[in-house]
Coordinates of C-alpha atoms and ligand atoms in Angstrom, one line a residue:
M239 CA 199.2 251.4 -112.7
H240 CA 196.9 254.4 -112.8
W241 CA 194.6 254.5 -109.8
R242 CA 191.7 255.7 -112.1
D243 CA 192.1 252.5 -114.2
F244 CA 192.4 250.2 -111.2
F245 CA 189.9 249.0 -108.7
I246 CA 190.5 249.9 -105.0
P247 CA 187.2 250.3 -103.2
T248 CA 188.4 252.0 -100.0
S249 CA 185.9 252.9 -97.3
K250 CA 185.9 255.3 -94.4
E251 CA 183.4 253.2 -92.4
T252 CA 184.7 250.9 -89.7
P253 CA 182.9 247.7 -90.5
K254 CA 180.7 246.4 -87.7
D255 CA 181.6 243.0 -86.3
A256 CA 185.2 243.6 -87.2
T257 CA 187.5 244.1 -84.2
A258 CA 190.9 242.7 -85.2
P259 CA 192.9 245.5 -86.8
S260 CA 193.8 243.3 -89.8
H261 CA 190.1 242.5 -90.4
V262 CA 189.1 246.2 -90.2
L263 CA 191.9 247.4 -92.4
M264 CA 191.6 244.7 -95.0
L265 CA 188.0 245.6 -95.5
R266 CA 188.5 249.3 -95.3
A267 CA 191.5 249.3 -97.7
G268 CA 189.5 247.3 -100.2
L269 CA 191.6 244.2 -100.1
I270 CA 188.9 241.7 -99.4
R271 CA 185.1 241.3 -99.4
Q272 CA 183.2 238.8 -97.3
A273 CA 181.0 236.4 -99.3
A274 CA 179.7 234.3 -96.4
A275 CA 180.9 233.4 -92.9
G276 CA 184.5 232.4 -93.3
V277 CA 184.6 232.9 -97.1
Y278 CA 186.2 235.9 -98.7
S279 CA 186.9 237.3 -102.2
Y280 CA 190.2 238.9 -102.8
L281 CA 189.9 242.3 -104.5
P282 CA 192.8 243.3 -106.8
L283 CA 194.9 245.0 -104.2
G284 CA 194.5 242.1 -101.7
Y285 CA 195.2 239.6 -104.4
R286 CA 198.5 241.4 -105.3
V287 CA 199.6 241.0 -101.7
L288 CA 198.6 237.4 -101.6
R289 CA 200.4 236.6 -104.8
K290 CA 203.6 238.2 -103.4
V291 CA 203.4 236.1 -100.3
E292 CA 202.9 233.1 -102.5
A293 CA 205.9 234.0 -104.6
I294 CA 208.1 234.2 -101.5
V295 CA 206.8 230.9 -100.2
R296 CA 207.4 229.2 -103.5
A297 CA 210.9 230.6 -103.9
E298 CA 211.9 229.4 -100.4
M299 CA 210.4 225.9 -100.9
N300 CA 212.3 225.6 -104.2
R301 CA 215.4 226.8 -102.6
A302 CA 215.0 224.1 -99.9
G303 CA 214.8 221.5 -102.6
A304 CA 211.1 220.8 -102.4
I305 CA 209.3 219.9 -105.6
E306 CA 206.0 221.5 -106.6
L307 CA 203.0 219.5 -107.6
H308 CA 199.2 220.0 -107.5
L309 CA 196.8 217.7 -105.7
P310 CA 193.0 217.7 -106.1
V311 CA 190.5 219.4 -103.8
L312 CA 188.0 216.7 -104.5
M313 CA 189.0 213.4 -102.9
P314 CA 187.5 210.0 -102.4
I315 CA 186.3 209.5 -98.9
S316 CA 187.8 206.0 -98.9
W317 CA 191.3 207.5 -98.4
W318 CA 190.1 209.1 -95.3
E319 CA 188.5 205.9 -94.1
Q320 CA 191.8 204.1 -94.5
T321 CA 193.5 206.5 -92.1
G322 CA 190.5 206.7 -89.7
R323 CA 190.3 210.5 -90.2
T324 CA 186.7 210.6 -91.2
E325 CA 186.0 210.3 -87.5
A326 CA 189.0 212.2 -86.2
M327 CA 188.3 215.2 -88.4
G328 CA 184.6 215.3 -87.5
D329 CA 182.8 218.3 -88.9
T330 CA 186.0 219.9 -90.2
L331 CA 185.9 217.4 -93.1
L332 CA 183.4 218.8 -95.6
R333 CA 181.5 216.2 -97.7
L334 CA 179.7 216.9 -100.9
G335 CA 176.7 214.9 -99.7
G336 CA 174.2 213.6 -102.2
P337 CA 172.1 210.4 -102.1
Q338 CA 173.8 207.1 -101.2
G339 CA 175.5 205.5 -104.1
D340 CA 175.9 208.8 -105.9
W341 CA 179.5 209.8 -106.5
R342 CA 179.0 212.9 -104.4
S343 CA 178.3 210.8 -101.2
Q344 CA 181.8 209.3 -101.7
T345 CA 183.6 212.7 -102.1
V346 CA 185.1 215.2 -99.7
L347 CA 186.7 218.6 -100.0
G348 CA 190.4 218.5 -98.9
P349 CA 191.1 220.2 -95.5
T350 CA 194.7 219.0 -95.8
H351 CA 196.4 216.5 -98.0
E352 CA 198.3 213.8 -96.1
E353 CA 196.0 211.1 -97.6
A354 CA 196.3 212.4 -101.1
I355 CA 200.1 212.6 -101.0
T356 CA 200.5 209.2 -99.3
E357 CA 198.4 207.7 -102.1
I358 CA 200.9 209.0 -104.6
A359 CA 203.9 207.9 -102.5
R360 CA 202.3 204.4 -102.3
A361 CA 202.1 204.3 -106.1
Y362 CA 205.5 205.6 -107.0
L363 CA 208.0 205.7 -104.1
N364 CA 209.0 202.0 -104.0
S365 CA 212.7 202.1 -103.3
Y366 CA 215.1 203.6 -100.8
K367 CA 216.9 205.0 -103.8
Q368 CA 214.1 207.4 -104.4
L369 CA 214.4 208.8 -100.9
P370 CA 214.4 211.4 -99.4
I371 CA 212.0 213.5 -101.4
T372 CA 209.9 216.5 -100.5
L373 CA 206.8 217.4 -102.5
Y374 CA 204.7 220.5 -102.0
Q375 CA 201.7 222.4 -103.4
I376 CA 200.0 225.7 -102.9
Q377 CA 196.4 224.9 -102.8
V378 CA 193.0 225.9 -101.5
K379 CA 191.8 224.1 -98.4
F380 CA 188.3 223.7 -97.2
R381 CA 187.5 223.2 -93.5
G382 CA 184.2 223.3 -91.7
E383 CA 185.5 225.7 -89.0
A384 CA 182.9 226.1 -86.4
R385 CA 183.8 229.7 -85.7
P386 CA 185.4 231.6 -88.5
K387 CA 187.0 234.6 -87.0
S388 CA 188.9 237.9 -87.5
G389 CA 188.6 238.2 -91.3
V390 CA 191.0 236.0 -93.1
L391 CA 192.8 234.8 -90.0
R392 CA 190.4 231.9 -89.7
T393 CA 188.2 231.0 -92.7
R394 CA 186.5 228.0 -94.1
E395 CA 188.3 228.3 -97.4
F396 CA 192.0 229.4 -97.5
L397 CA 195.3 228.9 -99.3
M398 CA 197.9 226.7 -97.8
K399 CA 201.3 225.7 -98.8
D400 CA 201.6 222.1 -97.7
A401 CA 204.8 220.1 -98.1
Y402 CA 205.3 216.4 -97.4
S403 CA 208.6 214.6 -97.1
F404 CA 209.4 210.9 -97.3
H405 CA 212.3 209.1 -95.7
D406 CA 214.0 205.8 -95.0
S407 CA 215.4 206.9 -91.6
I408 CA 214.6 209.2 -88.7
E409 CA 218.0 210.9 -89.3
S410 CA 216.9 211.7 -92.8
L411 CA 213.6 213.1 -91.6
D412 CA 215.5 215.2 -89.0
R413 CA 217.6 216.7 -91.7
T414 CA 214.6 217.7 -93.9
Y415 CA 212.7 218.9 -90.9
Q416 CA 215.5 221.3 -90.1
K417 CA 215.7 222.4 -93.8
M418 CA 212.0 223.2 -93.7
Y419 CA 212.3 224.9 -90.3
D420 CA 215.0 227.1 -91.8
A421 CA 213.0 227.8 -94.9
Y422 CA 210.0 228.8 -92.7
C423 CA 212.2 231.2 -90.8
R424 CA 213.3 232.8 -94.1
I425 CA 209.8 233.0 -95.4
F426 CA 208.5 234.9 -92.3
S427 CA 211.6 237.1 -92.2
R428 CA 211.1 238.0 -95.8
C429 CA 207.5 238.8 -95.2
G430 CA 208.6 241.2 -92.4
L431 CA 206.8 239.1 -89.8
P432 CA 208.1 239.2 -86.2
Y433 CA 207.6 235.5 -85.6
M434 CA 208.8 233.0 -83.1
A435 CA 209.0 229.2 -83.3
V436 CA 207.5 227.4 -80.3
E437 CA 207.3 223.8 -79.3
A438 CA 203.9 222.4 -80.3
E439 CA 201.9 219.3 -79.6
S440 CA 204.3 216.6 -80.6
G441 CA 203.4 213.9 -83.0
P442 CA 203.5 210.1 -82.6
I443 CA 207.3 210.0 -82.5
G444 CA 207.5 212.1 -79.4
G445 CA 210.2 214.6 -78.3
D446 CA 210.5 217.8 -80.2
A447 CA 208.6 216.5 -83.1
S448 CA 206.6 219.6 -83.9
H449 CA 207.0 223.4 -84.0
E450 CA 204.6 226.1 -84.6
F451 CA 205.5 229.5 -85.9
M452 CA 203.7 232.2 -84.0
V453 CA 203.2 235.9 -84.3
L454 CA 202.4 237.5 -81.0
T455 CA 199.3 239.6 -81.2
D456 CA 196.0 240.2 -79.3
A457 CA 194.1 239.0 -82.3
G458 CA 195.6 235.5 -82.0
E459 CA 193.6 232.5 -80.9
D460 CA 196.6 230.5 -79.7
N461 CA 198.3 230.9 -76.3
V462 CA 202.0 230.6 -75.8
A463 CA 204.1 230.5 -72.7
L464 CA 207.5 232.2 -73.0
T465 CA 210.3 233.4 -70.8
D466 CA 211.6 236.9 -71.2
D467 CA 214.9 235.8 -72.7
G468 CA 213.3 233.3 -75.0
S469 CA 215.0 230.3 -73.3
Y470 CA 211.6 228.6 -73.3
A471 CA 208.7 229.0 -75.7
A472 CA 205.8 226.6 -76.1
N473 CA 202.2 226.4 -77.1
V474 CA 200.1 226.3 -73.9
E475 CA 198.6 223.1 -75.3
R476 CA 202.0 221.5 -74.6
A477 CA 203.9 223.9 -72.3
T478 CA 205.0 222.5 -69.0
A479 CA 206.3 224.0 -65.8
A480 CA 209.4 222.9 -63.9
A481 CA 208.6 219.9 -61.7
P482 CA 207.2 220.8 -58.3
T483 CA 209.3 220.6 -55.2
P484 CA 208.7 217.5 -53.1
A485 CA 206.0 217.8 -50.4
A486 CA 207.0 219.3 -47.1
E487 CA 207.3 217.0 -44.0
V488 CA 204.2 217.9 -42.0
A489 CA 202.0 216.1 -39.6
L490 CA 199.1 214.5 -41.5
E491 CA 195.7 215.5 -40.4
A492 CA 192.7 213.2 -40.4
V493 CA 190.0 213.5 -43.0
Q494 CA 187.2 215.6 -41.7
E495 CA 183.8 216.3 -43.2
V496 CA 182.6 219.9 -43.4
H497 CA 179.0 221.0 -44.3
T498 CA 179.2 223.2 -47.4
P499 CA 175.6 223.6 -48.5
N500 CA 175.3 224.8 -52.2
A501 CA 179.0 225.5 -52.4
G502 CA 179.9 223.2 -55.3
R503 CA 182.2 225.7 -57.0
I504 CA 185.7 226.5 -56.0
E505 CA 185.2 230.2 -55.5
D506 CA 182.2 229.4 -53.2
V507 CA 183.7 226.7 -51.2
C508 CA 187.2 228.0 -50.4
P509 CA 185.9 230.8 -48.1
V510 CA 183.7 228.4 -46.3
L511 CA 186.6 225.9 -45.7
G512 CA 189.1 228.7 -45.1
V513 CA 191.5 227.3 -47.6
S514 CA 193.1 228.8 -50.7
P515 CA 192.3 227.3 -54.2
Q516 CA 195.9 226.0 -54.2
M517 CA 195.0 223.6 -51.3
L518 CA 191.8 222.3 -52.9
I519 CA 191.8 219.2 -55.1
K520 CA 189.6 219.6 -58.1
T521 CA 188.1 216.3 -59.2
L522 CA 187.1 216.1 -62.8
I523 CA 185.4 213.1 -64.3
Y524 CA 185.7 212.2 -68.0
S525 CA 184.4 209.4 -70.0
A526 CA 185.2 207.8 -73.3
A527 CA 183.2 205.2 -75.3
V528 CA 185.6 202.4 -76.4
R529 CA 185.3 199.2 -78.3
D530 CA 187.6 196.3 -77.6
N531 CA 187.4 195.2 -81.2
K532 CA 186.0 196.8 -84.3
D533 CA 182.6 195.1 -84.1
G534 CA 182.4 194.6 -80.4
P535 CA 180.0 196.4 -78.1
E536 CA 180.7 199.9 -76.9
R537 CA 181.5 200.4 -73.2
L538 CA 182.1 203.5 -71.1
V539 CA 185.6 204.1 -69.6
R540 CA 185.6 206.6 -66.8
V541 CA 188.7 208.7 -66.0
V542 CA 189.0 210.7 -62.8
A543 CA 191.5 213.6 -63.2
L544 CA 192.8 215.6 -60.3
V545 CA 194.3 219.1 -60.5
R546 CA 194.7 221.9 -58.0
G547 CA 191.8 224.3 -57.5
D548 CA 193.9 227.2 -59.0
H549 CA 194.8 225.2 -62.1
D550 CA 193.0 224.3 -65.2
I551 CA 193.1 220.8 -66.7
N552 CA 194.9 220.5 -70.1
E553 CA 192.8 218.1 -72.1
H554 CA 195.6 217.6 -74.7
K555 CA 197.9 216.3 -72.0
L556 CA 195.1 214.2 -70.5
T557 CA 194.4 212.6 -73.9
K558 CA 198.1 211.9 -74.3
V559 CA 198.4 210.3 -70.9
T560 CA 195.3 208.1 -71.3
G561 CA 195.3 207.5 -75.1
L562 CA 191.5 208.1 -75.0
M563 CA 189.3 210.5 -76.7
L564 CA 187.7 211.9 -73.6
E565 CA 184.7 214.1 -72.9
L566 CA 183.5 215.5 -69.6
A567 CA 181.2 212.9 -68.2
E568 CA 177.4 213.4 -68.1
P569 CA 176.1 214.5 -64.7
R570 CA 174.4 211.1 -64.4
T571 CA 177.7 209.3 -64.8
I572 CA 179.3 211.6 -62.2
E573 CA 176.4 211.1 -59.8
E574 CA 176.5 207.4 -60.2
L575 CA 180.3 207.2 -59.5
T576 CA 180.5 209.7 -56.6
G577 CA 177.1 209.1 -55.1
A578 CA 176.8 212.9 -54.9
A579 CA 175.6 215.9 -56.9
V580 CA 178.0 217.5 -59.4
G581 CA 180.4 219.7 -57.5
F582 CA 181.1 217.5 -54.6
A583 CA 183.4 214.9 -56.0
G584 CA 186.6 214.0 -54.2
P585 CA 189.4 211.4 -54.9
Q586 CA 189.2 209.7 -51.5
G587 CA 187.6 206.3 -51.8
L588 CA 186.8 206.9 -55.4
V589 CA 189.3 204.4 -56.8
Q590 CA 187.5 201.6 -54.9
R591 CA 184.3 202.5 -56.7
L592 CA 186.0 202.6 -60.1
G593 CA 185.6 199.7 -62.5
A594 CA 188.5 197.6 -63.7
A595 CA 189.0 199.6 -66.8
D596 CA 188.6 203.0 -65.2
R597 CA 191.6 205.3 -64.5
L598 CA 192.8 207.8 -62.0
I599 CA 195.2 210.5 -63.3
V600 CA 196.8 212.7 -60.7
D601 CA 198.5 216.0 -61.6
R602 CA 202.0 216.0 -60.2
E603 CA 201.3 219.1 -58.2
V604 CA 198.3 217.4 -56.5
A605 CA 200.6 214.5 -55.6
V606 CA 202.8 216.8 -53.4
L607 CA 199.9 218.4 -51.5
R608 CA 199.5 217.8 -47.8
N609 CA 196.3 218.2 -45.8
A610 CA 194.4 219.4 -48.7
A611 CA 190.6 219.8 -49.2
S612 CA 188.3 218.2 -51.7
G613 CA 184.7 217.3 -52.3
A614 CA 183.4 214.6 -49.9
N615 CA 181.5 212.5 -52.5
K616 CA 178.4 213.5 -50.5
T617 CA 176.1 216.3 -51.6
D618 CA 176.7 219.6 -49.8
Y619 CA 179.8 218.3 -48.1
H620 CA 183.6 218.7 -48.5
V621 CA 186.5 217.2 -46.6
T622 CA 189.7 218.6 -45.2
G623 CA 192.9 216.7 -44.3
V624 CA 193.0 214.8 -47.6
N625 CA 196.5 213.3 -48.2
P626 CA 197.7 211.8 -51.5
G627 CA 199.0 208.3 -51.1
R628 CA 197.0 207.8 -47.9
D629 CA 193.5 208.8 -49.0
F630 CA 193.9 208.0 -52.6
P631 CA 196.6 206.0 -54.4
L632 CA 199.5 207.5 -56.3
E633 CA 200.6 204.1 -57.7
G634 CA 199.0 201.1 -59.2
E635 CA 197.9 199.7 -62.5
R636 CA 195.2 202.2 -63.1
V637 CA 196.8 205.2 -61.6
V638 CA 199.1 207.7 -63.3
V639 CA 200.9 210.8 -61.8
A640 CA 201.7 213.2 -64.6
D641 CA 201.6 216.8 -65.7
I642 CA 198.0 217.3 -66.9
R643 CA 197.5 221.0 -66.2
N644 CA 197.8 224.2 -68.2
V645 CA 200.8 226.4 -67.3
V646 CA 199.9 229.7 -65.6
E647 CA 201.5 233.1 -65.7
G648 CA 204.6 233.1 -63.6
D649 CA 205.2 229.3 -63.5
P650 CA 208.9 228.4 -63.5
S651 CA 210.0 227.3 -66.9
P652 CA 211.4 223.8 -67.3
S653 CA 214.5 225.2 -69.1
D654 CA 216.0 227.4 -66.4
G655 CA 213.2 228.2 -63.9
A656 CA 212.7 231.7 -65.2
P657 CA 209.0 232.7 -64.9
V658 CA 206.9 232.1 -68.0
H659 CA 204.5 234.7 -69.4
L660 CA 201.4 233.9 -71.3
R661 CA 200.7 235.7 -74.6
T662 CA 198.2 235.3 -77.3
A663 CA 199.5 234.5 -80.8
I664 CA 198.5 233.6 -84.3
E665 CA 199.8 230.3 -85.7
V666 CA 201.1 231.1 -89.2
G667 CA 203.0 227.8 -89.8
H668 CA 203.5 224.3 -88.5
V669 CA 206.2 221.8 -89.1
F670 CA 205.5 218.2 -88.0
K671 CA 207.3 214.9 -87.9
L672 CA 204.5 212.4 -88.8
G673 CA 206.5 209.2 -88.6
T674 CA 204.7 206.3 -90.2
K675 CA 201.1 207.1 -89.2
Y676 CA 199.8 207.6 -92.7
S677 CA 202.1 205.2 -94.5
T678 CA 201.2 202.4 -92.2
A679 CA 197.5 203.1 -92.5
M680 CA 197.6 203.3 -96.3
S681 CA 200.3 200.6 -96.8
A682 CA 202.7 203.0 -98.4
T683 CA 206.0 201.0 -98.3
Y684 CA 209.4 201.1 -99.9
L685 CA 212.0 198.4 -100.3
D686 CA 215.1 199.0 -98.1
Q687 CA 218.7 198.1 -99.0
E688 CA 218.0 194.5 -97.9
G689 CA 214.9 194.3 -100.1
R690 CA 212.5 194.4 -97.1
A691 CA 209.3 196.3 -97.3
Q692 CA 209.2 199.2 -94.8
P693 CA 206.6 201.9 -94.2
L694 CA 207.7 205.3 -95.5
I695 CA 208.7 207.8 -92.7
M696 CA 207.0 211.1 -93.3
G697 CA 207.1 214.8 -92.3
C698 CA 204.6 217.5 -93.1
Y699 CA 204.9 221.3 -93.2
G700 CA 202.1 223.8 -93.6
I701 CA 201.9 227.5 -94.0
G702 CA 198.7 229.6 -94.3
L703 CA 199.1 232.3 -97.0
N704 CA 196.0 234.3 -96.1
R705 CA 196.9 234.2 -92.4
I706 CA 200.4 235.5 -93.1
T707 CA 198.8 238.4 -95.0
A708 CA 196.6 239.3 -92.0
A709 CA 199.3 238.6 -89.5
V710 CA 201.6 241.1 -91.3
I711 CA 198.9 243.8 -91.0
E712 CA 198.4 242.9 -87.3
S713 CA 202.1 243.7 -86.7
H714 CA 202.4 246.6 -89.2
H715 CA 199.7 249.2 -89.0
D716 CA 198.9 252.5 -87.2
D717 CA 195.7 254.4 -86.5
N718 CA 195.5 255.5 -90.1
G719 CA 196.1 252.3 -91.9
I720 CA 198.4 249.5 -93.1
I721 CA 202.2 249.9 -93.3
W722 CA 203.3 247.2 -95.7
P723 CA 206.8 245.7 -95.6
M724 CA 208.4 246.3 -99.0
S725 CA 208.4 242.6 -99.9
I726 CA 204.7 242.0 -100.0
A727 CA 203.4 245.6 -100.5
P728 CA 200.9 245.7 -103.3
F729 CA 202.9 248.5 -104.8
H730 CA 206.4 249.7 -103.8
V731 CA 205.7 253.3 -104.4
L732 CA 202.8 255.6 -104.8
V733 CA 203.1 258.7 -107.0
M734 CA 200.6 261.2 -106.0
A735 CA 199.5 264.2 -108.1
L736 CA 198.3 266.8 -105.6
D737 CA 196.8 269.1 -108.2
P738 CA 195.5 266.9 -110.9
R739 CA 194.2 269.8 -112.9
D740 CA 197.6 271.3 -113.2
E741 CA 199.2 270.2 -116.4
Q742 CA 202.8 270.3 -115.3
V743 CA 202.0 268.4 -112.1
M744 CA 200.3 265.7 -114.0
Q745 CA 203.1 265.5 -116.5
T746 CA 205.8 265.3 -113.9
A747 CA 203.9 262.7 -112.0
K748 CA 203.2 260.6 -115.1
E749 CA 206.9 260.7 -116.1
L750 CA 207.9 259.6 -112.6
H751 CA 205.4 256.7 -112.8
D752 CA 206.6 255.6 -116.2
R753 CA 210.2 255.8 -115.3
L754 CA 209.9 253.9 -112.0
E755 CA 207.8 251.3 -113.7
A756 CA 210.4 250.9 -116.4
S757 CA 213.0 250.3 -113.6
G758 CA 210.9 247.3 -112.6
L759 CA 209.1 248.8 -109.6
D760 CA 205.4 248.3 -108.8
V761 CA 204.1 251.8 -109.0
L762 CA 200.6 253.2 -108.3
F763 CA 199.8 256.6 -109.7
D764 CA 197.1 258.5 -107.9
D765 CA 195.8 260.5 -110.8
R766 CA 192.3 260.9 -109.4
D767 CA 190.6 264.2 -109.5
E768 CA 190.1 264.4 -105.8
R769 CA 191.0 266.7 -102.9
A770 CA 194.5 266.3 -101.4
G771 CA 193.2 265.4 -98.0
F772 CA 191.1 262.6 -99.4
K773 CA 194.0 261.2 -101.3
F774 CA 196.4 261.3 -98.3
K775 CA 193.8 259.4 -96.2
D776 CA 193.5 256.7 -98.9
A777 CA 197.3 256.6 -99.2
D778 CA 197.8 256.1 -95.5
L779 CA 195.0 253.4 -95.5
I780 CA 196.4 251.2 -98.3
G781 CA 199.9 251.6 -96.9
V782 CA 202.2 251.7 -99.9
P783 CA 205.6 252.0 -98.3
L784 CA 207.2 254.9 -100.4
R785 CA 205.4 258.0 -101.6
I786 CA 206.3 260.7 -104.0
V787 CA 204.0 263.7 -103.8
V788 CA 204.0 266.1 -106.8
G789 CA 202.4 269.4 -106.0
K790 CA 202.2 272.8 -107.7
K791 CA 203.9 274.6 -104.8
S792 CA 207.0 272.5 -104.5
L793 CA 207.2 272.0 -108.3
A794 CA 207.6 275.8 -108.5
N795 CA 210.9 275.2 -106.6
G796 CA 211.7 272.4 -109.0
T797 CA 211.1 269.6 -106.4
V798 CA 208.8 266.8 -105.4
E799 CA 208.4 265.3 -101.9
V800 CA 209.5 261.8 -101.0
S801 CA 208.3 260.2 -97.8
H802 CA 208.0 256.8 -96.2
R803 CA 204.7 255.5 -94.9
R804 CA 206.5 254.5 -91.7
D805 CA 207.6 257.9 -90.5
Q806 CA 206.0 260.3 -92.9
K807 CA 209.2 262.4 -92.9
K808 CA 209.2 264.5 -96.1
E809 CA 212.3 265.1 -98.2
P810 CA 212.5 267.3 -101.2
F811 CA 214.2 266.0 -104.4
E812 CA 214.4 267.1 -108.0
P813 CA 212.2 264.7 -109.9
A814 CA 215.0 262.7 -111.5
A815 CA 216.8 262.4 -108.2
A816 CA 213.6 261.4 -106.5
A817 CA 213.3 258.4 -108.9
K818 CA 216.8 257.3 -108.3
H819 CA 216.4 257.6 -104.5
V820 CA 213.2 255.6 -104.6
V821 CA 214.7 252.8 -106.7
K822 CA 217.7 252.6 -104.3
R823 CA 215.5 252.6 -101.3
V824 CA 213.2 249.8 -102.6
S825 CA 216.1 247.5 -103.3
A826 CA 217.8 248.4 -100.0
E827 CA 214.6 247.5 -98.1
L828 CA 214.1 244.3 -100.1
A829 CA 217.7 243.3 -99.4
E830 CA 217.3 243.9 -95.7
L831 CA 214.3 241.6 -95.5
E832 CA 216.0 238.9 -97.6
N833 CA 219.3 239.1 -95.6
V834 CA 218.5 236.6 -92.9
Ligands
LIG1817 P1 194.5 226.1 -86.0 O1 195.0 225.5 -84.8 O2 194.7 227.6 -86.0 O3 193.1 225.7 -86.4 P2 195.7 224.1 -87.5 O4 196.7 223.7 -86.5 O5 194.5 223.3 -87.7 O6 195.4 225.6 -87.2 P3 197.4 223.3 -89.7 O7 196.5 222.1 -90.0 O8 198.6 223.0 -89.0 O9 196.5 224.3 -88.9 O10 197.5 224.1 -91.0 C1 198.7 224.8 -91.4 C2 198.6 226.3 -91.5 O11 197.4 226.6 -92.2 C3 198.4 227.0 -90.1 O12 199.6 227.2 -89.5 C4 197.7 228.2 -90.6 O13 198.6 229.2 -91.0 C5 196.8 227.8 -91.7 N1 195.4 227.6 -91.4 C6 194.9 226.6 -90.7 N2 193.6 226.7 -90.5 C7 193.2 227.9 -91.1 C8 192.0 228.6 -91.3 N3 190.9 228.1 -90.9 N4 192.0 229.8 -91.9 C9 193.2 230.3 -92.4 N5 194.4 229.7 -92.3 C10 194.4 228.5 -91.6
LIG1818 MG1 198.7 223.4 -86.5

């Protein structure tokens, strides 16, 4: 490809509002252009990369035995109503709108395709003899992301490879899950991504039912907890610490009120009480609107959650423990329950005030506190000498002691007690055991060997192609630009004519370009009539891994210079030898990435 005939709108300007390196570099290298918040065009260079990522993903899915199909973006909203996801998805699910009765009002843009694939399974997968089967597609998704961020890392329109598997037993699901897991490892390795698999929020089956593939980087929006030796790795949404040691045997103090005017926040009240945040019980009040039956009246369930003052509540865990879609209660609800202003709630005596349906959830580290402090349920007052079990219950129908907090830096890991560290990461892929959630909701059944109808057991497996592209740049760049791994580089080699007005230089460069292209390499030939410095800057920015520089000076000695974007070490070769060397190097690097 001749640069002059191609379209690479590079730019020297660092775009404002872009902070993540991948965002800055994708804009500057002319890979993408923003169309609207969270919506991007892929320019030719960016599209070449995306297509290469896609080819790797497709090859590995096929190798794993998955079968490609193509589902629609436009879907009837009735499918989503059947699974209850019109509500669960909220604003993420984009609707076409339009007046009631018009087809548009009944149509959504697919954010994911469990419903669409289950509808196909319902129609065609009727017998155990057809199972297991894995179907996949590479398709655009639309999501009403509230905060699109960091270029193509989080957008409202993006490409996903989503695969769905169908089974007649958990063992069969486990086998396919493992196959997909292994295929994902190969995909990320081939893309040159330093990834790790972490335990993620598990599905309805429980256990290790879900893994996310993460790339550690500051630009990530996920948090993971890991030990140094990798013995434990989990998304913070799910990560847990080793169980606390039992409470020490100490004399129990009596509950005592302390006047703490205007000190409703932990950092204000601890100095007044002379206690550390570890000894303070934080009392959070949540509520959920529930209906006993579909058409019954709505009522408010209140949930009191207790965590230590130095800990943060983990709402994923709280949701799991309670099975309720909770929100922090309105100040009015809190004041009604505690009889005090917000900031002065405490667990003592609170259960007596709770209604029959309300719940108390105690973090297991609160349960082992002795002589702790908390709000007094009286405005401007706290209490000391609070003891779990004595001043509030740890047992009973409406009481649960569980892990409901976020892990913190240095927590002992549940695997071997080694301290965990918190790091930010990008989620590039997710494998998930779904169980029968969708098949039950949509009545997708098969006949088992005894001729009985059973709901199909399902797994699903998603990978974000755009996100992979950006994540690769996050982990492969320097101050001057991108450093593409060979496998997804837009071009394998850049041939650069340093003195484009010199006939011999141009001819040698052109011959090298033609010859390398004929050997099957993707070659970019910088034939532009520009200054050398300018061309070198562009070359560094777009990050083509191998470079052959043809200049008047070295050509006088019969050589051209070969270098690698990674280390920029220059090596002189005769032109024919340079071509051979480059062909060999490309296949060696590709093989290295594939050899996993
Ligand atoms: P996140 O937690 O980051 O919002 P998710 O858990 O909703 O992602 P999944 O539904 O598991 O994502 O989608 C599978 C894959 O699709 C993700 O692992 C990610 O690579 C990609 N992906 C999801 N949302 C986006 C987005 N808004 N922009 C780009 N890629 C995305
Ligand atoms: Mg996910």
